[in-house]
XYZ file of C-alpha atoms in Angstrom:
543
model
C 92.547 95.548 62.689
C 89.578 95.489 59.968
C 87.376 98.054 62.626
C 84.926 100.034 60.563
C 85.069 103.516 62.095
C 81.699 103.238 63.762
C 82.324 100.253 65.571
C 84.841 102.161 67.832
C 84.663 106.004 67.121
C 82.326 107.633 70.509
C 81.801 104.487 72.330
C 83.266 103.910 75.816
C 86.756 101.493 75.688
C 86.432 99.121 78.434
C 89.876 97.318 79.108
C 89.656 93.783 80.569
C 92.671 92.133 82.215
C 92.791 89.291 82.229
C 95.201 87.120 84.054
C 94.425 83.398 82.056
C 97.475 81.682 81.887
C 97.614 77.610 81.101
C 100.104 77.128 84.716
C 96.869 78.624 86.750
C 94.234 76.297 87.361
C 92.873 79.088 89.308
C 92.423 80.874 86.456
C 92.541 78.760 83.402
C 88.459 79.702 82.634
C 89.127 83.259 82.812
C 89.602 83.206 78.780
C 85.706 82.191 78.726
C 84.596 84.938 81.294
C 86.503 87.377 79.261
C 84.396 86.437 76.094
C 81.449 86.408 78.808
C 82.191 90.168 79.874
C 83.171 91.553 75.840
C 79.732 90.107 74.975
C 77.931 92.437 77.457
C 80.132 95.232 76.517
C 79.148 95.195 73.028
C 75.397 94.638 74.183
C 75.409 98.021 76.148
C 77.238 99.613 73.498
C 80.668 100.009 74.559
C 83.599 98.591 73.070
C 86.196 95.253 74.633
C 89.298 95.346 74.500
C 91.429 92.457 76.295
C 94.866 92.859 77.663
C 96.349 89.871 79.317
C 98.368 90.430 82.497
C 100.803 88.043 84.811
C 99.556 85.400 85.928
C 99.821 84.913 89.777
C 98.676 81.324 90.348
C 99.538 80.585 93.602
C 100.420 76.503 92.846
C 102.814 76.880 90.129
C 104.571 80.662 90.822
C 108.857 80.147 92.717
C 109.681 81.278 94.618
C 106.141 82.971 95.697
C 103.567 84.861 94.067
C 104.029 87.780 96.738
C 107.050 88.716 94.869
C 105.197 89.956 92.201
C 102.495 91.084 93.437
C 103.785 94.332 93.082
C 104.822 93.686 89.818
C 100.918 92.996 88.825
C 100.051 96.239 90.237
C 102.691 98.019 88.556
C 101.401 96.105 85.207
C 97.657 96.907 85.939
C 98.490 100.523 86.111
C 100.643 101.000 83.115
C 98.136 98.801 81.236
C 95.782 101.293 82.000
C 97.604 104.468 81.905
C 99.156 103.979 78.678
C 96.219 102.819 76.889
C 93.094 104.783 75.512
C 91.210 102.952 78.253
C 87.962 104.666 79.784
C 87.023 101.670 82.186
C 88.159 98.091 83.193
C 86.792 95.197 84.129
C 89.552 93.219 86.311
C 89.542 89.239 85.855
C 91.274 87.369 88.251
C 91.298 85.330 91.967
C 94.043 83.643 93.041
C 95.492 85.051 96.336
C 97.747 87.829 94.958
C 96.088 88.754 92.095
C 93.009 90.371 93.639
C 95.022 93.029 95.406
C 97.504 93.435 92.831
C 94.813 94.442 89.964
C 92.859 96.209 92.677
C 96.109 98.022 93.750
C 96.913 99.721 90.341
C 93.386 100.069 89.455
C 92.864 102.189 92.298
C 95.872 104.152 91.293
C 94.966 104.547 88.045
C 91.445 105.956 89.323
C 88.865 105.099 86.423
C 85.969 103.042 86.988
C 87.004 99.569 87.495
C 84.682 96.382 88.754
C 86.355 93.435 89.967
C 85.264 89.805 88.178
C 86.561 87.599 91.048
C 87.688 83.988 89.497
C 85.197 82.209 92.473
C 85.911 78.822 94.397
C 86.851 75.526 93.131
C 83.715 72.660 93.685
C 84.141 70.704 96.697
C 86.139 67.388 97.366
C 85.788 64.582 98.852
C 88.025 61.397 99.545
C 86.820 58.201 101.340
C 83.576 59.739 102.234
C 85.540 62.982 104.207
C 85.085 66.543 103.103
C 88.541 67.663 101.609
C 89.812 71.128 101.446
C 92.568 72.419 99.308
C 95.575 73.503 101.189
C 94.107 72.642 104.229
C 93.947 68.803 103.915
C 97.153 68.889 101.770
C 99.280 70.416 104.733
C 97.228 67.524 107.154
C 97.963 64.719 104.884
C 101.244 65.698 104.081
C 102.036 65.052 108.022
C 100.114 61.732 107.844
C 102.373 60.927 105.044
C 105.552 61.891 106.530
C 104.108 59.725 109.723
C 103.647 56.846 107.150
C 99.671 56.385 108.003
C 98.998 56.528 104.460
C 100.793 55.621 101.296
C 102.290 57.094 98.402
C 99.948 55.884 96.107
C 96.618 57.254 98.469
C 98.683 60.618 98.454
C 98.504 60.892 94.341
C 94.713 59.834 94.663
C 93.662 62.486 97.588
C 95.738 65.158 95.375
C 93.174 64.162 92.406
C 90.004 64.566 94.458
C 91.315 67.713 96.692
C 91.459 69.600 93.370
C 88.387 69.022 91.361
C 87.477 71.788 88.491
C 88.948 74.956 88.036
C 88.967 78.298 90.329
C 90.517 79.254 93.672
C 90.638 77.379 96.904
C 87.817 75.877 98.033
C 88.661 76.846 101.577
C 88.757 80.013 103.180
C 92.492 80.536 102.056
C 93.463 84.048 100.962
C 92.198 83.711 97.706
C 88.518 83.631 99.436
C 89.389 85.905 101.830
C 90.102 88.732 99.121
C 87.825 88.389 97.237
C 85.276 88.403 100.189
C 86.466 91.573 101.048
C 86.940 93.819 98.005
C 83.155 92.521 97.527
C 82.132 93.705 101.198
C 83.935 96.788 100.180
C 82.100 97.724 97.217
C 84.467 97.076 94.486
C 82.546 93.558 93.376
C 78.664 92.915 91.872
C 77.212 92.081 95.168
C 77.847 88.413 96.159
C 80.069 88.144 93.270
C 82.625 86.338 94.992
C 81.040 83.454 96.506
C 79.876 81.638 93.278
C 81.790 78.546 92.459
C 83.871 78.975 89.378
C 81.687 76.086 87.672
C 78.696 77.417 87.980
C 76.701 78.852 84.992
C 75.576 81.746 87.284
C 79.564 82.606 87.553
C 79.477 83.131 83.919
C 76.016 85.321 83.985
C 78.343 87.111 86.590
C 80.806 88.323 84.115
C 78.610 89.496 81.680
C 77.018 91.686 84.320
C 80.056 93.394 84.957
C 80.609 93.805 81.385
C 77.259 95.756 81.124
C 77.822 97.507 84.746
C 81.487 98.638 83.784
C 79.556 100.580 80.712
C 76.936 102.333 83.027
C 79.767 103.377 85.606
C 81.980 104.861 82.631
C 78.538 107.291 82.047
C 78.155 107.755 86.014
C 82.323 108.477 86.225
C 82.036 105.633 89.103
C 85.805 105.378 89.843
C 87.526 103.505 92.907
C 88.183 107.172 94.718
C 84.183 108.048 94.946
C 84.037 104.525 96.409
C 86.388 103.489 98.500
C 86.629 105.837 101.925
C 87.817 104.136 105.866
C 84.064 102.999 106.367
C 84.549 100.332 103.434
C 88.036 99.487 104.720
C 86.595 99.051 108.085
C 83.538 97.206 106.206
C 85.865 95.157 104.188
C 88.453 94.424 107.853
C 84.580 92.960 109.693
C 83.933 90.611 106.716
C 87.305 89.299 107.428
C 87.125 88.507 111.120
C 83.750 86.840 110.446
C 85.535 85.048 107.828
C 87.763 83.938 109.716
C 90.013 85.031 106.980
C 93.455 84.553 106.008
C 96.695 86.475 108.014
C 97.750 87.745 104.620
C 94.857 89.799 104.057
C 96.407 92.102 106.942
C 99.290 92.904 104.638
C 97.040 93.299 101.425
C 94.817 95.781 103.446
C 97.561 97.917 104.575
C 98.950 97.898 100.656
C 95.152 98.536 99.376
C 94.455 101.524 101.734
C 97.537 103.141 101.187
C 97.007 103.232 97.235
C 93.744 104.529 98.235
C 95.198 107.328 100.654
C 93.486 106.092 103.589
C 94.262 105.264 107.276
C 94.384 101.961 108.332
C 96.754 100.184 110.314
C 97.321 96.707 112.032
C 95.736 97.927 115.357
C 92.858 99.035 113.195
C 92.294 95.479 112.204
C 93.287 93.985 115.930
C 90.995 96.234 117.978
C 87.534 94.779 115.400
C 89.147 91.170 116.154
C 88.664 91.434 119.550
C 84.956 92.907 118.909
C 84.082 90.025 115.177
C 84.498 86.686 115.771
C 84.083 83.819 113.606
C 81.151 83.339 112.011
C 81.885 81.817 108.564
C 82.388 77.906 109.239
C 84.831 77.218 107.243
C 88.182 75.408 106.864
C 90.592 75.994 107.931
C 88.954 77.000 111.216
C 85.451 75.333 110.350
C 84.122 72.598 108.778
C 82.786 73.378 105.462
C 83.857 74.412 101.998
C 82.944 76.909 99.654
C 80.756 75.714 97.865
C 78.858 75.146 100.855
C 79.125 78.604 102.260
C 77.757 79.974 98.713
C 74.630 77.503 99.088
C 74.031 78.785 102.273
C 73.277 82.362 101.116
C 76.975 83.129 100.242
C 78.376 86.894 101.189
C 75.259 88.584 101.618
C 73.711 86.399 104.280
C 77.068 86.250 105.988
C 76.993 90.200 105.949
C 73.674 90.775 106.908
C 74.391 88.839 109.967
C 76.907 91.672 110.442
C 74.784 94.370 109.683
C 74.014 95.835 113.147
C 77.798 96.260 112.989
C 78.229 97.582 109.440
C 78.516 101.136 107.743
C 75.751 100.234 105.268
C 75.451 103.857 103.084
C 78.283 103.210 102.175
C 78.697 103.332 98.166
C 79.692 100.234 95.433
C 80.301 99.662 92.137
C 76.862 98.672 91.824
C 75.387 102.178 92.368
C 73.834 100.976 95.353
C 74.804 101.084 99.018
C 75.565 98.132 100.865
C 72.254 98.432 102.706
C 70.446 98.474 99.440
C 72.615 96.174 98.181
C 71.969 93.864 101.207
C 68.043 94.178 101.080
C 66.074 90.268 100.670
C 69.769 88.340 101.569
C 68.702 85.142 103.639
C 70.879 82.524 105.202
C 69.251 79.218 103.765
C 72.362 77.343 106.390
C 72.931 78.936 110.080
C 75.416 76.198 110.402
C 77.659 77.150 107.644
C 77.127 80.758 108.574
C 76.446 81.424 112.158
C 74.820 84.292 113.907
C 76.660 86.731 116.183
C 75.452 84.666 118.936
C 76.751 81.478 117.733
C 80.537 81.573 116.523
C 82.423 79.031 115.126
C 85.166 79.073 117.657
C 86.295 80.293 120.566
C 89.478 81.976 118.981
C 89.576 85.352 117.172
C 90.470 85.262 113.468
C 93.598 87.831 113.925
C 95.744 88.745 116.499
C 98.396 91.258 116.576
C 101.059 90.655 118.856
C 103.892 92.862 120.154
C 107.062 93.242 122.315
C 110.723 93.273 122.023
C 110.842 90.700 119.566
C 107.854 92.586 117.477
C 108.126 95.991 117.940
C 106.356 96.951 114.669
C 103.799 93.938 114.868
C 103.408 90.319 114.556
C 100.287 88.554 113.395
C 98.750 85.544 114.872
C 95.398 83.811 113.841
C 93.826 82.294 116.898
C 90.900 80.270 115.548
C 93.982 77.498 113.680
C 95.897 77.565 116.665
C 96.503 75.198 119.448
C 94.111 75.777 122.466
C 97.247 74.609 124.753
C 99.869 77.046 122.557
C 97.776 80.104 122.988
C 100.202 81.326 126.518
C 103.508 79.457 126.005
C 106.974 79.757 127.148
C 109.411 77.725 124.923
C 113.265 77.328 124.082
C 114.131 78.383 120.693
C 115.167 76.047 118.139
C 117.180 78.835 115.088
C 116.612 78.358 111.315
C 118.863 81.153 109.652
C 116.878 79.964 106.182
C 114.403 78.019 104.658
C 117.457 76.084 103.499
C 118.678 75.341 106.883
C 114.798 74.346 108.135
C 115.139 71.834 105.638
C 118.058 70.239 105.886
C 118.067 69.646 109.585
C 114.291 69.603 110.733
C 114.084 65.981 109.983
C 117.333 64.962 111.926
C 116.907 62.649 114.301
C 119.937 64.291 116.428
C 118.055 67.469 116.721
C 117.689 68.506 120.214
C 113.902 69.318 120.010
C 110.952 68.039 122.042
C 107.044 69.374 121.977
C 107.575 72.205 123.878
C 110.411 73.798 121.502
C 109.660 77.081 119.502
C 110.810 76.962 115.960
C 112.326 80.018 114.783
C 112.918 80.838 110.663
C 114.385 84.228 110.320
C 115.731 85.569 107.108
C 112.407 84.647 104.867
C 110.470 88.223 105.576
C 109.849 90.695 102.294
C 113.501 91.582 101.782
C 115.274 88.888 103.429
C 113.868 85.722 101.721
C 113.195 87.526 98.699
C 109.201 88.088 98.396
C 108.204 86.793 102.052
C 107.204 83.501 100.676
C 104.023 80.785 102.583
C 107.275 79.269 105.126
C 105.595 80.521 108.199
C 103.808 76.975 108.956
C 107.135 75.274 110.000
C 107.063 71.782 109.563
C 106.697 69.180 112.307
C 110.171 67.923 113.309
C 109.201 64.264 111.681
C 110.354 62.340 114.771
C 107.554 64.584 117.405
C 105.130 63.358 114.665
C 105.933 59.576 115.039
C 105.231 60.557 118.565
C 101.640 62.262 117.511
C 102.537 65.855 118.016
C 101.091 68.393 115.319
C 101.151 71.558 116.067
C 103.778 73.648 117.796
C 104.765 76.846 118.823
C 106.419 78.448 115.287
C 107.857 81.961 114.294
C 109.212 83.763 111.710
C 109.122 86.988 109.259
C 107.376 85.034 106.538
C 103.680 84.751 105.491
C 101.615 81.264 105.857
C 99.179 79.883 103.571
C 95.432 80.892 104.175
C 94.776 77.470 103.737
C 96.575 76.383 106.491
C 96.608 76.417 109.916
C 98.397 75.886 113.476
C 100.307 78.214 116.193
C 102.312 80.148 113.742
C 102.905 83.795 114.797
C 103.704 85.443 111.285
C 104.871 88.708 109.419
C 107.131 89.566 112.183
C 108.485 93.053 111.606
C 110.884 94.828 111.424
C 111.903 91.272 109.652
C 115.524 90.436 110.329
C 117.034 90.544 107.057
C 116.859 94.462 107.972
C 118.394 94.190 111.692
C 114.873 93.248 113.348
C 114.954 91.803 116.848
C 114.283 88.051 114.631
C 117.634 88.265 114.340
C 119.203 88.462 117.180
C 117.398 85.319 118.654
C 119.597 82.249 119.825
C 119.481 78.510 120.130
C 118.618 78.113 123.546
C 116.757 81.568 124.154
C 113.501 81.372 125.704
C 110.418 82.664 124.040
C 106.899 83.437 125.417
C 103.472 83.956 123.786
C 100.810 85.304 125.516
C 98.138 85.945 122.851
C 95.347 87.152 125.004
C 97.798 89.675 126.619
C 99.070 90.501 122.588
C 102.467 90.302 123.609
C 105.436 88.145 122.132
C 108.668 88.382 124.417
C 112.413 87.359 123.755
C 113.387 86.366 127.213
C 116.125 88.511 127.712
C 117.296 91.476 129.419
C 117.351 94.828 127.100
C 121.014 95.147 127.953
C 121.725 92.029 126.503
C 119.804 92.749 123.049
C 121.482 95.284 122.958
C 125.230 93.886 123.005
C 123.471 91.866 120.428
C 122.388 94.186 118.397
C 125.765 96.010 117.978
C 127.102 92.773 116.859
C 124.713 92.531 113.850
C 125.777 92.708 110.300
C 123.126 92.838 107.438
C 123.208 90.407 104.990
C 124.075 91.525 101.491
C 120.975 91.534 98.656
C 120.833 88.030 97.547
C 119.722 89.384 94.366
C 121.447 92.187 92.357
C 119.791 92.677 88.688
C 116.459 92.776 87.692
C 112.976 93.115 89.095
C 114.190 91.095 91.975
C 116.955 93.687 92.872
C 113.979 96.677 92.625
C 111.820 94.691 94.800
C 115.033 94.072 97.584
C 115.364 97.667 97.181
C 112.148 99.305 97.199
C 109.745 96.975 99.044
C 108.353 98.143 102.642
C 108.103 95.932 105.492
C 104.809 93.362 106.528
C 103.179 96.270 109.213
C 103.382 99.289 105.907
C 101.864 96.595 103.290
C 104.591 95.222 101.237
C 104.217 97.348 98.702
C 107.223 99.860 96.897
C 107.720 102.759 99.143
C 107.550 104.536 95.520
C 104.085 103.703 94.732
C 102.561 104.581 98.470
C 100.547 107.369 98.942
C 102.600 109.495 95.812
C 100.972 112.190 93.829
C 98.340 111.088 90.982
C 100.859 110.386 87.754
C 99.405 112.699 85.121
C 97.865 112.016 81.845
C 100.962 110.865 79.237
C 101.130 113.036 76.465
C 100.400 111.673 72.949
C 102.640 112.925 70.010
């Protein structure tokens, strides 16, 4: 490698993985904030050493990046294991990637600080804000409808999308990278500077001279990370008005972590957070705006009466400390406790015979009218079936229908892909409807938004209540009351029930097969049942 011996020999080896790849345009600067990060490294007298990593770019990854998420994490560890790493800075953003390289990292257990990609700049089309995701899934309807043209469609695609980095809406990407930074595992405020921003790039290179200083201090992820920053990290995402995925990546990040935390956890500080962060999809703003309001700190120290603040971060600071001088320069963009975006909590976890592990719902996108709703189900047994006969005109379906998609949860699908926000049957948009009533087993975008109850487990690719629902059946919602109800009588799901027969693994070879086998369901994480809460994989010996 043409190393002289002292430019290595007693100096800390910081890894960074990096997860660049030329099909992310989340990502596609990380190359430059890795040179960013090995400059500080050699500066504080360590020494850089890159390893690149799968890249988990939401736009461009089939059938869903959530499929290999897991994989990522697996990667992150090994990286890290089998290497003569003593620290790692972690480069990445997009939705899945934050909790995959946070997931092995915190397996792994050495110090490890978290370079979050940050935010895309805003957009704007026609003199209206634009969000990513968000306005995509609107305009898509408006499209279908025929209110705008093919040609406007290509040109709002160009503007929605304007420099690299993450959503510029509170998808998940923002929403996870919000957290782990609540939580300690992120410089503080990290993850609210736009990824074109020169101070995003002064960010990196602090972590590369940070990651150094923790290596000396043995900072690692266990003497960080205990419930109270969990519980820290679940209040920044109500006030976030965060994405529903961030439930499942939670449940997966605890569990590496060896700590209690479970969907009730998260539905009981719902009830008590609401929205503060305003925000698409449940607000009005964009990221960029939320980071010139005062970013992550000010929105936390409007928390703070409700915070754990000694709690610890890779800073060396608590959050208090770290906290201290943060001012809201916006109380529009970020509201006080007093003054919440909406009406509707961020998160609600819903239950009943058709849920009896959990369902997620996320009030603030939803349908004021939808909210308590009895409906006849309409059956997709695939996302195949949704989309061959959602559009046909002969389909017996009217405003009041609830859509049902079974068969697209962790195991069923595979990788519980973003087909929770059913489409509009096109003919009830020609006659201006645009949201219903929708459920199934699968995730939805962050970005998105409507009356979509989600992650329903057990899913039914495993013999979960899901599937055992019929054309015809009625279905009620009452989301204040947390409950989501197959109208039937328990005898009759029953006689149902024994009628059942699971579907054989769509997949047999490869990581694909280890995922159908292995993965747990939406309410335990997602992640392999092997890498939950197992024993600390000692050193590998070196021959």
């Amino acid at each position: 490698m043409g190393l002289r011996r002292d430019e290595f020999m007693n100096k800390p080896v910081i890894g960074i993985i990096n997860t660049w790849s030329d099909l992310s345009p989340c990502h596609a600067h990380l190359r430059d904030r890795a040179e960013a990060v090995k400059r500080a490294v050699w500066a504080s007298g360590g020494y850089p050493v890159e390893l690149p990593a799968l890249s988990l770019g939401e736009v461009l990854v089939k059938p869903t990046t959530m499929l290999y998420r897991n994989f990522l994490a697996m990667e992150a560890e090994e990286l890290l294991r089998c290497h003569p790493i003593d620290g790692v800075v972690l480069l990445g953003g997009c939705d899945k990637t934050t909790p995959a390289l946070l997931m092995g990292a915190i397996s792994m257990d050495i110090p490890a600080i978290f370079c979050p990609a940050g935010p895309m700049l805003n957009g704007k089309w026609k003199g209206k804000t634009l969000g990513a995701g968000t306005h995509t899934r609107k305009y898509w309807d408006e499209l279908r409808s025929g209110n705008i043209t093919q040609e406007e469609w290509v040109d709002l695609e160009s503007r929605m999308t304007r420099s690299n980095g993450t959503c510029n809406t509170m998808g998940t990407a923002s929403t996870m990278t919000s957290i782990v930074d609540a939580m300690g595992l992120t410089l503080p405020g990290a993850s609210s500077i736009p990824a074109a921003d020169a101070a995003h790039i002064r960010m990196a290179s602090e972590c590369g001279s940070r990651i150094v200083e923790m290596i000396w201090e043995d900072l690692k992820p266990s003497d960080i990370l205990t419930r109270d920053n969990f519980l820290n990290g679940v209040k920044c995402y109500m006030a976030l008005g965060g994405s529903t995925n961030a439930a499942i990546h939670l449940i997966a990040l605890a569990r590496r972590a060896n700590v209690e935390l479970t969907l009730d956890d998260m539905d009981v500080i719902a009830r008590q957070i609401p929205v503060l962060t305003n925000i698409f999809p449940s607000g009005q703003y964009l990221m960029e705006d939320f980071y010139y309001a005062g970013g992550l700190p000010a929105l936390l120290s409007h928390l703070s009466s409700q915070l754990k603040l000694d709690t610890a971060s890779v800073s060396g600071r608590t959050l208090g400390e770290n906290l201290a001088g943060a001012e809201c320069y916006n109380e529009d963009v970020i509201r006080q406790l007093d003054n919440p975006v909406c009406e509707g909590a961020a998160l609600a976890v819903l239950r009943g015979n058709l849920a009896p592990r959990g369902a997620v719902i996320k009030p603030s996108s939803a349908d004021a009218r939808l909210i308590k709703h009895r409906g006849k189900a309409i059956v997709f047994d695939n996302h195949a079936d949704l989309m061959a006969r959602i559009d046909d005109p002969a389909l017996d379906v009217t405003a009041d229908s609830v859509l049902v998609l079974r068969n697209a949860g962790p195991k069923g699908a595979p990788g519980m892909p973003e087909w929770g926000a059913l489409p509009i049957p096109k003919k009830l948009l020609a006659q201006g409807v645009r949201d219903m009533l929708r459920l199934s087993d699968a995730r939805m975008s962050g970005t998105h938004y409507g009356t979509c109850v989600l992650h329903i487990a057990p899913e039914s690719a495993v013999g979960g209540p899901l599937a055992l629902v019929r054309d015809g059946d009625e279905i009620e919602l009452d989301v204040d009351e947390r409950r989501l109800a197959l109208c039937i009588s328990d005898k009759e799901l029953e006689e149902r029930r024994q009628t059942w027969r699971a579907p054989s693994p769509r997949i047999d070879r490869g990581y694909t097969a280890i995922y159908q086998e292995h993965v747990t369901q939406a309410d335990q994480g997602c992640d392999f049942d092997i890498l939950q809460n197992g024993q600390r994989q000692p050193e590998p010996e070196i021959f």
